[in-house]
Amino acid sequence: GDERVCGAEEWTTFHGVQFTRRQLRGIEKFLWGQEVLNAPCPLNPGKKVRETHFARLGLEKLGGNPLTILHWQKLHPAGGEPHFYSYASGAWYTEQKFAGTPTCTFRWYLDLRDIVPGSESQTYEQQLAMVPPEYEVMTAIGNVAKDLHVYRKQGSYPNPNRYGRCTDTTSGGNRVYVGCGAGGGLDVSYWPDGKPYPYFGLSVSRKLPS
């Protein structure tokens, strides 16, 4: 299969998910046609969308459990690959709503594989101004799922040593970011919106076609 796609087949292979015929019919049609995939990438001049994006199937539940960030940790324990930088027992975000509640919707997603080029060293407001109208900032759960899927399919994390800001915020009002720094696994942390940082960019996904 294509290393830029993680669909029903991969969910079955990696996690033993059994889909009903009705579910498979519902995701049979990929929401972005060839005209989108073969179009120039608006964020990477000289490349096509299919070269810079990663298509993945989102799942709300796995084995009856909501597929939250905390549940993803149980699927990828320490000592294996891919893995997390810190785990629920010792992670700052164990009690945070963004880690234990949101899941991805059961549908196709088309994510920019790496952060928006040149979005580091910017405030969140400056980063938002770089987002084309057909894109939206990714959620933390979407970012985690994308990074783990990319690793499973391609053998490495997206944009190593770079982090992608997400739509979610902490209970203290700071912006959540997700990424892999210095080979320590998938890291989830936070940073104030108004403070630029050299390694913090923006993670975006293609909006659903209208």
mmCIF file of C-alpha atoms in Angstrom:
data_model
loop_
_atom_site.group_PDB
_atom_site.id
_atom_site.type_symbol
_atom_site.label_atom_id
_atom_site.label_comp_id
_atom_site.label_asym_id
_atom_site.label_seq_id
_atom_site.Cartn_x
_atom_site.Cartn_y
_atom_site.Cartn_z
ATOM 1 C CA GLY A 1 0.000 0.000 0.000
ATOM 2 C CA ASP A 2 0.869 3.663 -0.348
ATOM 3 C CA GLU A 3 3.079 4.867 2.532
ATOM 4 C CA ARG A 4 1.175 8.172 2.479
ATOM 5 C CA VAL A 5 -2.146 6.515 3.343
ATOM 6 C CA CYS A 6 -3.434 4.879 6.533
ATOM 7 C CA GLY A 7 -6.910 3.460 5.956
ATOM 8 C CA ALA A 8 -9.152 0.556 6.974
ATOM 9 C CA GLU A 9 -6.588 -2.058 5.928
ATOM 10 C CA GLU A 10 -3.963 -0.547 8.242
ATOM 11 C CA TRP A 11 -6.400 -0.307 11.158
ATOM 12 C CA THR A 12 -7.070 -4.021 10.759
ATOM 13 C CA THR A 13 -3.381 -4.903 10.426
ATOM 14 C CA PHE A 14 -2.100 -2.689 13.250
ATOM 15 C CA HIS A 15 -4.981 -2.898 15.731
ATOM 16 C CA GLY A 16 -7.246 -5.757 14.665
ATOM 17 C CA VAL A 17 -10.203 -3.496 13.841
ATOM 18 C CA GLN A 18 -13.058 -5.289 12.073
ATOM 19 C CA PHE A 19 -15.200 -2.935 9.984
ATOM 20 C CA THR A 20 -18.793 -3.612 8.984
ATOM 21 C CA ARG A 21 -19.767 -3.539 5.317
ATOM 22 C CA ARG A 22 -21.783 -0.425 6.005
ATOM 23 C CA GLN A 23 -18.739 1.309 7.506
ATOM 24 C CA LEU A 24 -16.567 0.318 4.547
ATOM 25 C CA ARG A 25 -19.176 1.647 2.125
ATOM 26 C CA GLY A 26 -19.215 4.918 4.037
ATOM 27 C CA ILE A 27 -15.487 5.489 3.550
ATOM 28 C CA GLU A 28 -15.230 4.006 0.057
ATOM 29 C CA LYS A 29 -15.095 7.426 -1.547
ATOM 30 C CA PHE A 30 -12.010 9.491 -0.721
ATOM 31 C CA LEU A 31 -13.256 13.031 -0.135
ATOM 32 C CA TRP A 32 -10.519 14.828 -2.087
ATOM 33 C CA GLY A 33 -10.370 13.834 -5.739
ATOM 34 C CA GLN A 34 -7.390 13.453 -8.041
ATOM 35 C CA GLU A 35 -7.737 17.098 -9.068
ATOM 36 C CA VAL A 36 -6.929 18.104 -5.468
ATOM 37 C CA LEU A 37 -4.184 15.508 -4.938
ATOM 38 C CA ASN A 38 -2.456 16.403 -8.214
ATOM 39 C CA ALA A 39 -2.791 20.166 -7.704
ATOM 40 C CA PRO A 40 0.191 22.300 -6.586
ATOM 41 C CA CYS A 41 0.596 22.289 -2.796
ATOM 42 C CA PRO A 42 -0.244 25.839 -1.625
ATOM 43 C CA LEU A 43 2.251 25.504 1.234
ATOM 44 C CA ASN A 44 5.180 23.847 -0.587
ATOM 45 C CA PRO A 45 5.988 25.540 -3.924
ATOM 46 C CA GLY A 46 7.077 23.093 -6.616
ATOM 47 C CA LYS A 47 5.359 20.096 -5.030
ATOM 48 C CA LYS A 48 1.943 18.513 -5.440
ATOM 49 C CA VAL A 49 -0.562 17.984 -2.629
ATOM 50 C CA ARG A 50 -0.088 14.195 -2.872
ATOM 51 C CA GLU A 51 3.654 14.623 -2.203
ATOM 52 C CA THR A 52 3.317 16.708 0.968
ATOM 53 C CA HIS A 53 0.175 15.338 2.607
ATOM 54 C CA PHE A 54 -0.811 12.216 4.538
ATOM 55 C CA ALA A 55 -4.273 10.641 4.229
ATOM 56 C CA ARG A 56 -5.619 8.809 7.268
ATOM 57 C CA LEU A 57 -8.852 7.309 8.450
ATOM 58 C CA GLY A 58 -9.971 8.671 11.813
ATOM 59 C CA LEU A 59 -11.565 6.418 14.410
ATOM 60 C CA GLU A 60 -13.730 7.414 17.388
ATOM 61 C CA LYS A 61 -13.469 4.169 19.336
ATOM 62 C CA LEU A 62 -11.221 1.142 19.540
ATOM 63 C CA GLY A 63 -12.351 -1.970 21.387
ATOM 64 C CA GLY A 64 -15.248 -0.009 22.852
ATOM 65 C CA ASN A 65 -12.982 2.681 24.299
ATOM 66 C CA PRO A 66 -12.887 6.294 23.061
ATOM 67 C CA LEU A 67 -9.658 6.687 21.092
ATOM 68 C CA THR A 68 -8.263 9.657 23.013
ATOM 69 C CA ILE A 69 -4.621 10.674 23.428
ATOM 70 C CA LEU A 70 -4.530 8.766 26.724
ATOM 71 C CA HIS A 71 -5.837 5.637 24.976
ATOM 72 C CA TRP A 72 -3.277 6.006 22.189
ATOM 73 C CA GLN A 73 -0.630 5.753 24.923
ATOM 74 C CA LYS A 74 -1.926 2.314 25.902
ATOM 75 C CA LEU A 75 -1.576 1.204 22.278
ATOM 76 C CA HIS A 76 2.034 2.419 22.098
ATOM 77 C CA PRO A 77 3.705 1.700 25.463
ATOM 78 C CA ALA A 78 7.224 2.748 26.416
ATOM 79 C CA GLY A 79 10.040 0.621 25.042
ATOM 80 C CA GLY A 80 8.501 0.188 21.588
ATOM 81 C CA GLU A 81 8.308 2.309 18.473
ATOM 82 C CA PRO A 82 6.559 4.591 18.046
ATOM 83 C CA HIS A 83 6.272 5.705 21.677
ATOM 84 C CA PHE A 84 5.473 8.780 23.758
ATOM 85 C CA TYR A 85 7.968 11.015 25.524
ATOM 86 C CA SER A 86 5.953 10.768 28.760
ATOM 87 C CA TYR A 87 3.003 8.639 29.838
ATOM 88 C CA ALA A 88 -0.256 9.127 31.727
ATOM 89 C CA SER A 89 1.164 8.133 35.093
ATOM 90 C CA GLY A 90 3.741 10.927 34.931
ATOM 91 C CA ALA A 91 2.497 13.267 32.205
ATOM 92 C CA TRP A 92 1.400 16.826 33.020
ATOM 93 C CA TYR A 93 -1.680 16.430 30.794
ATOM 94 C CA THR A 94 -3.248 13.338 32.422
ATOM 95 C CA GLU A 95 -6.124 15.390 33.852
ATOM 96 C CA GLN A 96 -6.380 17.781 30.903
ATOM 97 C CA LYS A 97 -9.612 17.690 28.913
ATOM 98 C CA PHE A 98 -7.877 17.674 25.500
ATOM 99 C CA ALA A 99 -6.050 14.430 26.360
ATOM 100 C CA GLY A 100 -8.904 12.424 27.816
ATOM 101 C CA THR A 101 -12.026 13.506 25.942
ATOM 102 C CA PRO A 102 -11.728 14.399 22.211
ATOM 103 C CA THR A 103 -11.425 11.706 19.553
ATOM 104 C CA CYS A 104 -11.186 11.810 15.770
ATOM 105 C CA THR A 105 -14.361 11.426 13.721
ATOM 106 C CA PHE A 106 -14.838 8.266 11.646
ATOM 107 C CA ARG A 107 -13.915 9.833 8.302
ATOM 108 C CA TRP A 108 -10.985 10.523 6.032
ATOM 109 C CA TYR A 109 -8.497 13.261 6.933
ATOM 110 C CA LEU A 110 -5.938 14.852 4.620
ATOM 111 C CA ASP A 111 -3.166 16.332 6.767
ATOM 112 C CA LEU A 112 -0.103 18.313 5.815
ATOM 113 C CA ARG A 113 2.567 15.780 6.829
ATOM 114 C CA ASP A 114 4.984 18.331 8.311
ATOM 115 C CA ILE A 115 4.414 21.706 9.913
ATOM 116 C CA VAL A 116 3.619 24.718 7.721
ATOM 117 C CA PRO A 117 6.973 25.672 6.147
ATOM 118 C CA GLY A 118 8.452 28.783 7.726
ATOM 119 C CA SER A 119 5.908 28.863 10.561
ATOM 120 C CA GLU A 120 8.518 28.549 13.316
ATOM 121 C CA SER A 121 9.526 31.630 15.335
ATOM 122 C CA GLN A 122 6.053 33.157 14.928
ATOM 123 C CA THR A 123 3.254 33.953 17.351
ATOM 124 C CA TYR A 124 0.100 31.852 16.989
ATOM 125 C CA GLU A 125 -1.674 34.839 15.409
ATOM 126 C CA GLN A 126 1.106 35.219 12.839
ATOM 127 C CA GLN A 127 0.948 31.505 12.104
ATOM 128 C CA LEU A 128 -2.813 31.626 11.531
ATOM 129 C CA ALA A 129 -2.264 34.307 8.894
ATOM 130 C CA MET A 130 -0.174 31.776 6.929
ATOM 131 C CA VAL A 131 -3.026 29.251 6.630
ATOM 132 C CA PRO A 132 -4.735 29.092 3.196
ATOM 133 C CA PRO A 133 -8.565 29.250 3.264
ATOM 134 C CA GLU A 134 -8.968 25.553 2.384
ATOM 135 C CA TYR A 135 -7.011 24.496 5.491
ATOM 136 C CA GLU A 136 -7.661 24.453 9.234
ATOM 137 C CA VAL A 137 -5.421 24.071 12.295
ATOM 138 C CA MET A 138 -5.302 20.487 13.530
ATOM 139 C CA THR A 139 -6.519 19.261 16.902
ATOM 140 C CA ALA A 140 -4.085 17.699 19.359
ATOM 141 C CA ILE A 141 -5.725 14.270 18.998
ATOM 142 C CA GLY A 142 -5.536 14.563 15.189
ATOM 143 C CA ASN A 143 -1.877 15.542 15.405
ATOM 144 C CA VAL A 144 -1.036 12.595 17.667
ATOM 145 C CA ALA A 145 -2.907 10.153 15.415
ATOM 146 C CA LYS A 146 -1.213 11.550 12.301
ATOM 147 C CA ASP A 147 2.296 11.390 13.786
ATOM 148 C CA LEU A 148 1.812 7.803 14.998
ATOM 149 C CA HIS A 149 0.314 6.697 11.664
ATOM 150 C CA VAL A 150 3.153 8.328 9.727
ATOM 151 C CA TYR A 151 5.670 6.472 11.885
ATOM 152 C CA ARG A 152 3.884 3.146 11.372
ATOM 153 C CA LYS A 153 3.799 3.647 7.598
ATOM 154 C CA GLN A 154 7.109 5.425 6.955
ATOM 155 C CA GLY A 155 9.362 4.405 9.850
ATOM 156 C CA SER A 156 10.041 7.914 11.133
ATOM 157 C CA TYR A 157 8.207 10.801 12.795
ATOM 158 C CA PRO A 158 7.167 13.841 10.751
ATOM 159 C CA ASN A 159 9.396 16.940 10.971
ATOM 160 C CA PRO A 160 11.859 15.700 13.611
ATOM 161 C CA ASN A 161 12.838 18.355 16.168
ATOM 162 C CA ARG A 162 9.856 20.478 15.198
ATOM 163 C CA TYR A 163 6.503 20.773 16.951
ATOM 164 C CA GLY A 164 3.085 21.669 15.591
ATOM 165 C CA ARG A 165 0.724 23.979 17.456
ATOM 166 C CA CYS A 166 -2.870 22.743 17.624
ATOM 167 C CA THR A 167 -6.323 24.224 18.206
ATOM 168 C CA ASP A 168 -6.474 22.896 21.783
ATOM 169 C CA THR A 169 -5.489 24.867 24.843
ATOM 170 C CA THR A 170 -4.616 23.809 28.370
ATOM 171 C CA SER A 171 -6.764 24.608 31.404
ATOM 172 C CA GLY A 172 -4.314 27.489 31.959
ATOM 173 C CA GLY A 173 -4.975 28.915 28.491
ATOM 174 C CA ASN A 174 -1.705 27.940 26.792
ATOM 175 C CA ARG A 175 -1.639 26.443 23.291
ATOM 176 C CA VAL A 176 -0.975 22.698 23.029
ATOM 177 C CA TYR A 177 1.709 21.483 20.636
ATOM 178 C CA VAL A 178 2.658 18.000 19.449
ATOM 179 C CA GLY A 179 5.904 16.775 17.933
ATOM 180 C CA CYS A 180 8.997 14.676 18.241
ATOM 181 C CA GLY A 181 12.127 16.273 19.591
ATOM 182 C CA ALA A 182 15.615 14.803 19.900
ATOM 183 C CA GLY A 183 14.469 11.222 19.382
ATOM 184 C CA GLY A 184 12.625 11.058 22.697
ATOM 185 C CA GLY A 185 9.309 9.923 21.270
ATOM 186 C CA LEU A 186 6.082 11.798 20.660
ATOM 187 C CA ASP A 187 5.897 14.816 22.931
ATOM 188 C CA VAL A 188 2.789 16.755 23.968
ATOM 189 C CA SER A 189 3.391 20.094 25.656
ATOM 190 C CA TYR A 190 2.259 23.735 25.673
ATOM 191 C CA TRP A 191 3.440 27.295 25.070
ATOM 192 C CA PRO A 192 1.869 30.794 25.210
ATOM 193 C CA ASP A 193 0.296 32.024 21.962
ATOM 194 C CA GLY A 194 2.108 35.329 21.987
ATOM 195 C CA LYS A 195 5.625 33.951 22.367
ATOM 196 C CA PRO A 196 7.473 32.833 19.220
ATOM 197 C CA TYR A 197 9.835 29.872 19.539
ATOM 198 C CA PRO A 198 12.345 28.569 16.956
ATOM 199 C CA TYR A 199 11.044 24.971 16.996
ATOM 200 C CA PHE A 200 7.286 25.578 17.190
ATOM 201 C CA GLY A 201 5.393 25.712 13.912
ATOM 202 C CA LEU A 202 1.773 25.053 12.975
ATOM 203 C CA SER A 203 -0.002 21.790 12.068
ATOM 204 C CA VAL A 204 -2.793 22.026 9.500
ATOM 205 C CA SER A 205 -5.253 19.725 7.769
ATOM 206 C CA ARG A 206 -7.322 20.112 4.638
ATOM 207 C CA LYS A 207 -10.911 21.222 5.330
ATOM 208 C CA LEU A 208 -13.697 18.909 4.217
ATOM 209 C CA PRO A 209 -14.755 19.701 0.634
ATOM 210 C CA SER A 210 -17.889 21.835 0.688
#
